Tab-separated table of C-alpha atoms and ligand atoms in Angstrom:
chain	number	residue	atom	x	y	z
A	243	UNK	CA	59.692	13.144	63.873
A	244	UNK	CA	63.106	11.608	63.802
A	245	UNK	CA	63.884	8.176	62.354
A	246	UNK	CA	66.750	6.458	64.186
A	247	UNK	CA	68.045	3.208	62.722
A	248	UNK	CA	70.388	1.054	64.764
A	249	UNK	CA	72.388	-1.620	62.947
A	250	UNK	CA	73.433	-5.034	64.220
A	251	UNK	CA	76.548	-3.846	66.041
A	252	UNK	CA	74.564	-1.121	67.830
A	253	UNK	CA	72.269	-3.799	69.265
A	254	UNK	CA	74.801	-6.630	69.537
A	255	UNK	CA	74.645	-7.164	73.302
A	256	UNK	CA	73.587	-5.674	76.626
A	257	UNK	CA	76.258	-3.003	76.618
A	258	UNK	CA	75.494	-1.872	73.056
A	259	UNK	CA	71.732	-1.816	73.629
A	260	UNK	CA	72.141	0.154	76.846
A	261	UNK	CA	74.141	2.726	74.894
A	262	UNK	CA	71.550	2.733	72.128
A	263	UNK	CA	68.695	3.315	74.550
A	264	UNK	CA	70.612	6.225	76.093
A	265	UNK	CA	70.969	7.751	72.635
A	266	UNK	CA	67.234	7.407	71.996
A	267	UNK	CA	66.494	8.922	75.404
A	268	UNK	CA	68.550	11.982	74.540
A	269	UNK	CA	66.319	12.619	71.505
A	270	UNK	CA	62.826	12.046	72.891
A	271	UNK	CA	61.838	15.635	72.175
A	272	UNK	CA	62.213	14.931	68.475
A	273	UNK	CA	59.715	12.042	68.637
A	274	UNK	CA	61.893	9.137	67.611
A	275	UNK	CA	60.796	6.249	65.422
A	276	UNK	CA	63.354	3.564	66.241
A	277	UNK	CA	64.192	1.002	63.542
A	278	UNK	CA	66.382	-1.931	64.572
A	279	UNK	CA	68.346	-4.637	62.811
A	280	UNK	CA	68.778	-8.122	64.163
A	281	UNK	CA	71.551	-8.561	66.748
A	282	UNK	CA	74.918	-8.708	65.052
A	283	UNK	CA	75.457	-12.031	63.197
A	284	UNK	CA	71.910	-13.252	63.843
A	285	UNK	CA	70.782	-12.850	60.223
A	286	UNK	CA	73.790	-14.946	59.143
A	287	UNK	CA	72.751	-17.569	61.693
A	288	UNK	CA	69.211	-17.583	60.290
A	289	UNK	CA	70.567	-18.063	56.775
A	290	UNK	CA	72.490	-21.061	58.052
A	291	UNK	CA	69.359	-22.408	59.718
A	292	UNK	CA	67.400	-22.150	56.483
A	293	UNK	CA	70.208	-23.774	54.472
A	294	UNK	CA	70.545	-26.642	56.929
A	295	UNK	CA	66.779	-27.135	57.004
A	296	UNK	CA	66.674	-27.311	53.214
A	297	UNK	CA	69.325	-30.033	53.437
A	298	UNK	CA	67.185	-31.885	55.999
A	299	UNK	CA	69.965	-31.691	58.580
A	300	UNK	CA	67.712	-31.962	61.602
A	301	UNK	CA	70.272	-32.131	64.390
A	302	UNK	CA	72.404	-29.299	62.993
A	303	UNK	CA	69.271	-27.175	62.579
A	304	UNK	CA	68.087	-27.889	66.106
A	305	UNK	CA	71.467	-26.911	67.511
A	306	UNK	CA	71.502	-23.595	65.637
A	307	UNK	CA	67.922	-22.851	66.734
A	308	UNK	CA	68.972	-23.455	70.321
A	309	UNK	CA	71.845	-20.985	69.907
A	310	UNK	CA	69.388	-18.424	68.597
A	311	UNK	CA	67.017	-18.858	71.529
A	312	UNK	CA	69.631	-18.904	74.253
A	313	UNK	CA	71.433	-15.826	72.952
A	314	UNK	CA	68.206	-13.809	73.073
A	315	UNK	CA	66.999	-15.165	76.396
A	316	UNK	CA	70.444	-14.453	77.860
A	317	UNK	CA	70.324	-10.924	76.518
A	318	UNK	CA	66.864	-10.263	77.981
A	319	UNK	CA	68.142	-11.349	81.398
A	320	UNK	CA	71.245	-9.177	81.113
A	321	UNK	CA	69.260	-6.132	80.054
A	322	UNK	CA	66.406	-6.464	82.516
A	323	UNK	CA	68.023	-8.101	85.543
A	324	UNK	CA	66.478	-5.394	87.728
A	325	UNK	CA	63.077	-5.485	86.043
A	326	UNK	CA	61.688	-8.986	86.511
A	327	UNK	CA	58.236	-8.350	85.087
A	328	UNK	CA	59.584	-6.745	81.912
A	329	UNK	CA	62.140	-9.528	81.626
A	330	UNK	CA	59.414	-12.133	81.989
A	331	UNK	CA	57.299	-10.449	79.325
A	332	UNK	CA	60.295	-10.285	76.935
A	333	UNK	CA	61.159	-13.952	77.519
A	334	UNK	CA	57.571	-14.992	76.790
A	335	UNK	CA	57.783	-13.139	73.476
A	336	UNK	CA	61.193	-14.618	72.625
A	337	UNK	CA	59.974	-18.135	73.371
A	338	UNK	CA	56.804	-17.583	71.370
A	339	UNK	CA	58.791	-16.327	68.336
A	340	UNK	CA	61.387	-19.112	68.652
A	341	UNK	CA	58.698	-21.812	69.088
A	342	UNK	CA	56.918	-20.603	65.982
A	343	UNK	CA	60.182	-20.526	64.047
A	344	UNK	CA	61.073	-24.012	65.247
A	345	UNK	CA	57.874	-25.574	64.023
A	346	UNK	CA	58.199	-23.729	60.725
A	347	UNK	CA	61.788	-24.902	60.299
A	348	UNK	CA	60.800	-28.443	61.228
A	349	UNK	CA	58.290	-28.435	58.395
A	350	UNK	CA	60.957	-27.182	55.970
A	351	UNK	CA	63.279	-29.916	57.255
A	352	UNK	CA	60.660	-32.595	56.734
A	353	UNK	CA	60.046	-31.519	53.163
A	354	UNK	CA	63.669	-30.642	52.393
A	355	UNK	CA	62.285	-27.846	50.291
A	356	UNK	CA	62.816	-24.145	50.855
A	357	UNK	CA	60.931	-21.583	48.816
A	358	UNK	CA	61.988	-17.921	48.787
A	359	UNK	CA	58.818	-17.143	50.680
A	360	UNK	CA	59.717	-19.584	53.466
A	361	UNK	CA	63.242	-18.253	53.556
A	362	UNK	CA	61.891	-14.718	54.004
A	363	UNK	CA	59.934	-15.921	57.040
A	364	UNK	CA	63.028	-17.496	58.595
A	365	UNK	CA	65.555	-14.727	57.983
A	366	UNK	CA	63.251	-11.960	59.211
A	367	UNK	CA	62.975	-13.545	62.663
A	368	UNK	CA	66.100	-11.770	63.914
A	369	UNK	CA	64.479	-8.362	63.655
A	370	UNK	CA	61.337	-9.544	65.467
A	371	UNK	CA	63.473	-10.859	68.313
A	372	UNK	CA	65.648	-7.758	68.636
A	373	UNK	CA	62.760	-5.284	68.377
A	374	UNK	CA	60.719	-7.094	71.026
A	375	UNK	CA	63.587	-7.258	73.509
A	376	UNK	CA	64.586	-3.639	72.973
A	377	UNK	CA	60.961	-2.500	73.244
A	378	UNK	CA	60.628	-4.249	76.613
A	379	UNK	CA	63.963	-2.844	77.791
A	380	UNK	CA	63.024	0.701	76.778
A	381	UNK	CA	59.769	0.406	78.694
A	382	UNK	CA	61.644	-1.069	81.656
A	383	UNK	CA	64.028	1.884	81.616
A	384	UNK	CA	61.163	4.350	81.691
A	385	UNK	CA	60.781	5.234	78.004
A	386	UNK	CA	57.180	4.397	77.151
A	387	UNK	CA	57.580	2.693	73.792
A	388	UNK	CA	54.960	1.472	71.331
A	389	UNK	CA	55.633	-1.563	69.164
A	390	UNK	CA	54.933	-1.619	65.421
A	391	UNK	CA	55.012	-4.566	63.028
A	392	UNK	CA	56.884	-3.519	59.891
A	393	UNK	CA	54.723	-5.927	57.891
A	394	UNK	CA	51.767	-3.644	58.399
A	395	UNK	CA	53.666	-0.704	56.876
A	396	UNK	CA	56.428	-1.661	54.435
A	397	UNK	CA	54.674	-2.929	51.318
A	398	UNK	CA	56.630	-4.590	48.516
A	399	UNK	CA	56.093	-6.666	45.409
A	400	UNK	CA	56.377	-10.462	45.464
A	401	UNK	CA	60.135	-10.643	45.163
A	402	UNK	CA	60.294	-12.381	48.546
A	403	UNK	CA	63.985	-11.957	49.326
A	404	UNK	CA	64.506	-8.507	47.828
A	405	UNK	CA	61.128	-6.869	47.753
A	406	UNK	CA	60.673	-3.742	45.684
A	407	UNK	CA	58.954	-1.201	47.940
A	408	UNK	CA	55.692	0.380	46.865
A	409	UNK	CA	56.242	3.997	47.933
A	410	UNK	CA	52.638	5.048	47.515
A	411	UNK	CA	51.310	2.187	49.649
A	412	UNK	CA	54.011	2.771	52.270
A	413	UNK	CA	53.235	6.495	52.434
A	414	UNK	CA	49.574	5.659	52.858
A	415	UNK	CA	50.088	3.159	55.679
A	416	UNK	CA	52.986	4.360	57.836
A	417	UNK	CA	51.547	7.595	59.306
A	418	UNK	CA	48.463	5.827	60.666
A	419	UNK	CA	50.408	2.948	62.177
A	420	UNK	CA	52.916	5.348	63.760
A	421	UNK	CA	50.202	7.633	65.147
A	422	UNK	CA	48.392	4.714	66.731
A	423	UNK	CA	51.553	3.215	68.248
A	424	UNK	CA	52.583	6.631	69.548
A	425	UNK	CA	49.424	7.313	71.520
A	426	UNK	CA	50.390	7.689	75.165
A	427	UNK	CA	54.024	6.834	74.400
A	428	UNK	CA	57.398	8.603	74.235
A	429	UNK	CA	58.785	6.594	71.313
A	430	UNK	CA	57.934	3.794	68.896
A	431	UNK	CA	59.995	0.903	67.606
A	432	UNK	CA	59.862	-1.375	64.577
A	433	UNK	CA	61.909	-3.902	62.595
A	434	UNK	CA	64.243	-2.962	59.787
A	435	UNK	CA	64.588	-5.285	56.775
A	436	UNK	CA	61.116	-6.785	57.244
A	437	UNK	CA	58.344	-6.167	54.746
A	438	UNK	CA	55.252	-7.787	53.224
A	439	UNK	CA	53.199	-7.786	50.062
A	440	UNK	CA	50.017	-5.700	49.975
A	441	UNK	CA	48.032	-8.736	51.100
A	442	UNK	CA	50.410	-9.536	53.940
A	443	UNK	CA	52.682	-12.228	52.523
A	444	UNK	CA	56.099	-12.007	54.188
A	445	UNK	CA	58.996	-10.487	52.230
A	446	UNK	CA	62.312	-8.824	53.130
A	447	UNK	CA	64.184	-5.920	51.567
A	448	UNK	CA	67.483	-7.743	50.897
A	449	UNK	CA	70.718	-7.936	52.896
A	450	UNK	CA	71.504	-4.770	54.775
A	451	UNK	CA	67.972	-3.557	54.080
A	452	UNK	CA	67.297	-1.974	57.478
A	453	UNK	CA	68.739	1.331	56.282
A	454	UNK	CA	66.270	1.209	53.466
A	455	UNK	CA	63.395	0.581	55.910
A	456	UNK	CA	64.479	3.649	57.867
A	457	UNK	CA	64.483	5.936	54.878
A	458	UNK	CA	61.146	4.608	53.597
A	459	UNK	CA	59.593	5.327	56.992
A	460	UNK	CA	61.311	8.733	57.058
A	461	UNK	CA	59.826	9.520	53.664
A	462	UNK	CA	56.360	8.410	54.716
A	463	UNK	CA	56.222	10.564	57.870
A	464	UNK	CA	58.165	13.481	56.393
A	465	UNK	CA	60.806	13.067	59.094
A	466	UNK	CA	63.002	15.992	60.139
A	467	UNK	CA	66.015	13.698	59.705
A	468	UNK	CA	67.011	10.059	59.301
A	469	UNK	CA	69.832	8.862	61.526
A	470	UNK	CA	71.728	5.710	60.585
A	471	UNK	CA	73.580	4.586	63.709
A	472	UNK	CA	76.439	2.216	63.009
A	473	UNK	CA	79.876	1.371	64.406
A	474	UNK	CA	82.035	3.765	62.386
A	475	UNK	CA	82.407	7.535	62.592
A	476	UNK	CA	80.406	8.310	59.476
A	477	UNK	CA	81.342	7.955	55.835
A	478	UNK	CA	85.076	7.826	55.152
A	479	UNK	CA	87.275	8.817	52.241
A	480	UNK	CA	87.994	5.122	51.615
A	481	UNK	CA	87.430	1.755	53.262
A	482	UNK	CA	89.642	1.816	56.370
A	483	UNK	CA	90.071	-1.950	56.168
A	484	UNK	CA	92.121	-1.467	53.019
A	485	UNK	CA	93.489	2.056	53.268
A	486	UNK	CA	95.351	3.843	56.050
A	487	UNK	CA	94.843	7.488	56.986
A	488	UNK	CA	91.267	7.702	55.765
A	489	UNK	CA	89.269	10.670	56.964
A	490	UNK	CA	85.672	11.082	57.966
A	491	UNK	CA	83.713	13.210	55.501
A	492	UNK	CA	81.666	15.913	57.181
A	493	UNK	CA	79.031	16.298	54.484
A	494	UNK	CA	78.250	14.861	51.100
A	495	UNK	CA	75.459	15.289	48.620
A	496	UNK	CA	72.693	12.763	48.043
A	497	UNK	CA	74.197	12.080	44.609
A	498	UNK	CA	77.695	11.498	45.977
A	499	UNK	CA	76.342	9.244	48.699
A	500	UNK	CA	74.282	7.245	46.207
A	501	UNK	CA	77.326	6.717	44.009
A	502	UNK	CA	79.456	5.754	46.992
A	503	UNK	CA	76.911	3.328	48.349
A	504	UNK	CA	76.420	1.769	44.961
A	505	UNK	CA	80.089	1.670	44.087
A	506	UNK	CA	81.380	-0.153	47.078
A	507	UNK	CA	81.256	1.975	50.248
A	508	UNK	CA	79.752	-0.308	52.891
A	509	UNK	CA	78.270	2.319	55.154
A	510	UNK	CA	74.834	2.661	53.634
A	511	UNK	CA	72.539	0.318	51.797
A	512	UNK	CA	72.655	1.612	48.192
A	513	UNK	CA	68.925	2.198	47.887
A	514	UNK	CA	68.620	4.178	51.112
A	515	UNK	CA	69.218	7.529	49.562
A	516	UNK	CA	66.344	7.747	47.115
A	517	UNK	CA	63.336	8.029	49.410
A	518	UNK	CA	65.172	10.695	51.406
A	519	UNK	CA	66.194	12.686	48.327
A	520	UNK	CA	62.646	12.826	47.097
A	521	UNK	CA	61.609	14.592	50.276
A	522	UNK	CA	64.896	16.398	50.875
A	523	UNK	CA	65.386	14.798	54.294
A	524	UNK	CA	68.957	14.893	55.644
A	525	UNK	CA	70.511	11.522	56.468
A	526	UNK	CA	73.065	11.375	59.263
A	527	UNK	CA	75.534	8.488	59.521
A	528	UNK	CA	76.588	8.264	63.171
A	529	UNK	CA	78.601	6.042	65.478
A	530	UNK	CA	76.720	4.565	68.439
A	531	UNK	CA	80.039	3.904	70.204
A	532	UNK	CA	80.912	7.577	69.879
A	533	UNK	CA	77.572	9.395	69.999
A	534	UNK	CA	79.257	12.764	70.495
A	535	UNK	CA	81.024	12.469	67.138
A	536	UNK	CA	79.774	14.590	64.249
A	537	UNK	CA	79.470	11.735	61.761
A	538	UNK	CA	78.528	12.514	58.189
A	539	UNK	CA	75.461	14.306	56.956
A	540	UNK	CA	74.025	13.681	53.512
A	541	UNK	CA	72.311	16.760	52.107
A	542	UNK	CA	71.040	18.329	48.927
A	543	UNK	CA	73.797	19.090	46.453
A	544	UNK	CA	73.488	22.879	46.770
A	545	UNK	CA	74.898	22.677	50.316
A	546	UNK	CA	77.938	20.700	49.233
A	547	UNK	CA	81.324	21.883	47.925
A	548	UNK	CA	82.836	20.631	44.696
A	549	UNK	CA	85.689	18.153	44.989
A	550	UNK	CA	86.679	14.538	45.460
A	551	UNK	CA	85.016	12.933	48.469
A	552	UNK	CA	86.051	9.325	48.285
A	553	UNK	CA	87.788	6.468	46.537
A	554	UNK	CA	85.400	3.527	46.536
A	555	UNK	CA	85.784	0.109	44.995
A	556	UNK	CA	84.052	-3.123	44.196
A	557	UNK	CA	86.481	-5.913	44.699
A	558	UNK	CA	84.916	-8.667	42.627
A	559	UNK	CA	83.302	-7.766	39.348
A	560	UNK	CA	82.952	-9.331	35.928
A	561	UNK	CA	83.605	-7.528	32.681
A	562	UNK	CA	81.404	-8.741	29.868
A	563	UNK	CA	82.891	-7.869	26.488
A	564	UNK	CA	80.496	-8.070	23.580
A	565	UNK	CA	81.931	-7.979	20.061
A	566	UNK	CA	79.919	-7.827	16.902
A	567	UNK	CA	80.535	-6.438	13.460
A	568	UNK	CA	76.747	-6.161	13.139
A	569	UNK	CA	76.990	-3.206	15.441
A	570	UNK	CA	78.861	-1.087	12.941
A	571	UNK	CA	76.685	1.590	11.375
A	572	UNK	CA	73.418	0.190	12.664
A	573	UNK	CA	70.943	1.444	15.174
A	574	UNK	CA	69.103	-0.571	17.791
A	575	UNK	CA	72.021	-2.813	18.663
A	576	UNK	CA	72.381	-1.376	22.158
A	577	UNK	CA	68.677	-1.845	22.756
A	578	UNK	CA	68.933	-5.491	21.840
A	579	UNK	CA	71.902	-6.005	24.145
A	580	UNK	CA	70.462	-4.254	27.161
A	581	UNK	CA	67.074	-5.836	26.780
A	582	UNK	CA	68.817	-9.131	27.507
A	583	UNK	CA	70.285	-7.732	30.706
A	584	UNK	CA	66.930	-6.309	31.667
A	585	UNK	CA	64.901	-9.470	31.015
A	586	UNK	CA	67.398	-11.534	33.024
A	587	UNK	CA	67.434	-8.947	35.858
A	588	UNK	CA	71.198	-8.476	35.721
A	589	UNK	CA	72.127	-4.980	36.767
A	590	UNK	CA	74.955	-3.240	34.946
A	591	UNK	CA	77.380	-0.801	36.575
A	592	UNK	CA	79.761	0.624	33.969
A	593	UNK	CA	79.377	0.722	30.224
A	594	UNK	CA	81.868	1.610	27.583
A	595	UNK	CA	81.483	1.249	23.846
A	596	UNK	CA	83.484	1.481	20.664
A	597	UNK	CA	82.425	0.845	17.113
A	598	UNK	CA	82.271	-2.943	17.284
A	599	UNK	CA	82.434	-3.586	20.995
A	600	UNK	CA	80.445	-2.983	24.159
A	601	UNK	CA	81.958	-3.704	27.539
A	602	UNK	CA	79.919	-3.697	30.707
A	603	UNK	CA	80.703	-4.499	34.308
A	604	UNK	CA	78.427	-6.413	36.641
A	605	UNK	CA	78.786	-7.469	40.231
A	606	UNK	CA	80.286	-10.978	40.364
A	607	UNK	CA	77.479	-12.167	42.642
A	608	UNK	CA	75.001	-11.935	39.761
A	609	UNK	CA	74.091	-14.938	37.667
A	610	UNK	CA	75.040	-14.165	34.098
A	611	UNK	CA	74.908	-17.562	32.384
A	612	UNK	CA	71.620	-16.812	30.609
A	613	UNK	CA	72.759	-13.354	29.564
A	614	UNK	CA	75.947	-14.734	28.024
A	615	UNK	CA	73.985	-17.490	26.281
A	616	UNK	CA	71.514	-15.078	24.749
A	617	UNK	CA	74.159	-12.540	23.729
A	618	UNK	CA	76.206	-15.299	22.129
A	619	UNK	CA	73.401	-15.885	19.634
A	620	UNK	CA	74.430	-12.773	17.741
A	621	UNK	CA	77.788	-11.648	19.166
A	622	UNK	CA	81.099	-12.936	20.451
A	623	UNK	CA	81.187	-12.680	24.206
A	624	UNK	CA	84.214	-12.818	26.459
A	625	UNK	CA	83.818	-12.622	30.216
A	626	UNK	CA	86.811	-11.399	32.214
A	627	UNK	CA	86.898	-12.581	35.802
A	628	UNK	CA	89.004	-11.429	38.729
A	629	UNK	CA	88.615	-7.766	37.989
A	630	UNK	CA	87.942	-4.907	40.368
A	631	UNK	CA	86.340	-1.567	39.846
A	632	UNK	CA	87.598	1.654	41.392
A	633	UNK	CA	85.502	4.811	41.559
A	634	UNK	CA	86.700	8.313	42.372
A	635	UNK	CA	83.618	10.118	43.602
A	636	UNK	CA	82.926	13.790	44.160
A	637	UNK	CA	80.765	16.676	43.049
A	638	UNK	CA	81.767	18.302	39.762
A	639	UNK	CA	85.029	16.423	39.595
A	640	UNK	CA	85.269	17.432	35.953
A	641	UNK	CA	86.224	20.932	37.099
A	642	UNK	CA	89.159	19.766	39.164
A	643	UNK	CA	92.487	20.553	37.590
A	644	UNK	CA	94.793	17.575	37.340
A	645	UNK	CA	92.303	15.001	38.568
A	646	UNK	CA	93.063	12.547	35.794
A	647	UNK	CA	96.790	12.893	36.340
A	648	UNK	CA	96.390	12.438	40.075
A	649	UNK	CA	94.146	9.434	39.635
A	650	UNK	CA	96.094	7.614	36.971
A	651	UNK	CA	99.701	8.663	37.702
A	652	UNK	CA	100.000	6.160	40.566
A	653	UNK	CA	98.707	3.450	38.226
A	654	UNK	CA	101.382	3.860	35.575
A	655	UNK	CA	102.258	0.169	35.742
A	656	UNK	CA	98.720	-1.219	35.922
A	657	UNK	CA	96.484	-2.261	33.086
A	658	UNK	CA	93.270	-0.253	32.948
A	659	UNK	CA	90.542	-2.271	31.236
A	660	UNK	CA	87.691	0.200	31.081
A	661	UNK	CA	87.176	3.839	31.960
A	662	UNK	CA	83.842	5.506	32.428
A	663	UNK	CA	82.851	8.961	33.564
A	664	UNK	CA	79.180	9.590	34.005
A	665	UNK	CA	77.667	12.760	32.629
A	666	UNK	CA	76.784	13.822	36.153
A	667	UNK	CA	80.524	14.348	36.750
A	668	UNK	CA	80.150	12.725	40.143
A	669	UNK	CA	81.940	9.511	39.353
A	670	UNK	CA	85.067	8.511	37.472
A	671	UNK	CA	85.288	4.730	37.398
A	672	UNK	CA	87.699	2.245	35.905
A	673	UNK	CA	88.557	-1.439	35.983
A	674	UNK	CA	91.833	-3.047	37.087
A	675	UNK	CA	93.062	-6.561	37.821
A	676	UNK	CA	91.855	-7.757	41.191
A	677	UNK	CA	95.397	-8.516	42.318
A	678	UNK	CA	96.450	-4.868	42.071
A	679	UNK	CA	93.320	-3.442	43.712
A	680	UNK	CA	94.633	-2.872	47.212
A	681	UNK	CA	97.802	-1.163	46.061
A	682	UNK	CA	95.947	0.884	43.509
A	683	UNK	CA	93.356	2.168	45.995
A	684	UNK	CA	96.036	2.995	48.558
A	685	UNK	CA	98.084	4.923	46.043
A	686	UNK	CA	95.160	6.864	44.645
A	687	UNK	CA	93.937	7.737	48.121
A	688	UNK	CA	97.395	8.955	49.026
A	689	UNK	CA	97.608	11.094	45.928
A	690	UNK	CA	94.136	12.566	46.274
A	691	UNK	CA	93.842	13.024	50.026
A	692	UNK	CA	97.177	12.846	51.761
A	693	UNK	CA	100.168	13.896	49.758
A	694	UNK	CA	100.047	17.644	49.176
A	695	UNK	CA	103.196	17.476	47.042
A	696	UNK	CA	101.304	15.435	44.448
A	697	UNK	CA	98.637	18.058	43.968
B	101	LIG	N1	69.622	-7.969	59.488
B	101	LIG	C1	69.655	-7.768	58.072
B	101	LIG	C2	71.010	-8.145	57.506
B	101	LIG	O1	71.916	-8.479	58.259
B	101	LIG	C3	69.270	-6.397	57.674
B	101	LIG	C4	70.150	-5.289	58.211
B	101	LIG	O2	70.778	-5.443	59.236
B	101	LIG	O3	70.179	-4.229	57.610
B	101	LIG	O4	71.185	-8.124	56.317
B	102	MG	MG1	73.742	-2.656	57.905
């Protein structure tokens, strides 16, 4: 079985969906399980709807809900103009989903209160709409397709907006649901991003979580491969929006991909890799606008050459500097510090320590007020804002001659606030001022990937 996940841009409109269905058709022999995101920008729209509802803005909310409905009804007509009965069936579904959402949102509006659970219901609607339309269109175009509700398969804890998947429960449920939906069909389809607790309460996997859905399903059915179809030609040596002359990477290891996804590369959801690694399932990152392209394949490390694969970055991070003389010559200080991060669910990226100081980086989107408060009870804490983190990622980079010179030579005039190299030798990371980030990444990329004379 082959898991094929199509992101928002691959299902954005009639043209994109037609292309996507052609791609699925070309792989029917491999028994595809299709996982779809919401149409491009629809999840953002649903976030706006939930925010406006919480503010009791009835007319604004109604207008946005109308946009949601008309975009999907319009799409169904575009896709199935020649298949009136399929179109009718899809429109019934769309109206049913939108009606249900509208009454739910009206209730939120009336109360002016939005729990995480209610928000999960609202923001997951996009995937139900897209998967229903695409399922009808596939059937209209002659691919017999079975529909699956992700809530019957993807089990998480009660963290409604960023559910933690329960691998054992997922592995137990998915094969049965897939087998049943497959009977008499050529393909099956389900929603990315959408999940539920063991007793069926709605949750979602967090922004960009459809990739994660795909790899969890891949794990559960022991898929031959997981394909992540997006709108770029695979994983690149750096973010092309910041850096010129980036190249597509043909293959990378699971470890390299995990580091890249975590440290800023936008191609894959950071948690996608793990379920696939555990079962050694290759993940392909492919471009639905260029299906003939080779893309990038993510494989076990033994198939991958040593060397730098990418320069990734996180643009907006905080550095938390913790100073305490109590740390000198004592044990257990680190435990005390990191317990605070753990209890407050703040995830740490880089760590560097000296005798009386610990510095850590965290993503600026995290709420650190409580952490700082609790640390301040026994240490001096200074938080540096407007910093960025750059990571040079590649297998066994420690063995590369001159890597440090090549990485830091172009930064001779920049301040480097922290440096950290993990023991896995996959990642060399450091912190710079946010204002120099773009230049720094461009220069390093040039040195490492373009300019032979620098090597
Ligand atoms: N639709 C969701 C989002 O935009 C999930 C996804 O596309 O991966 O975050
Ligand atoms: Mg995505």
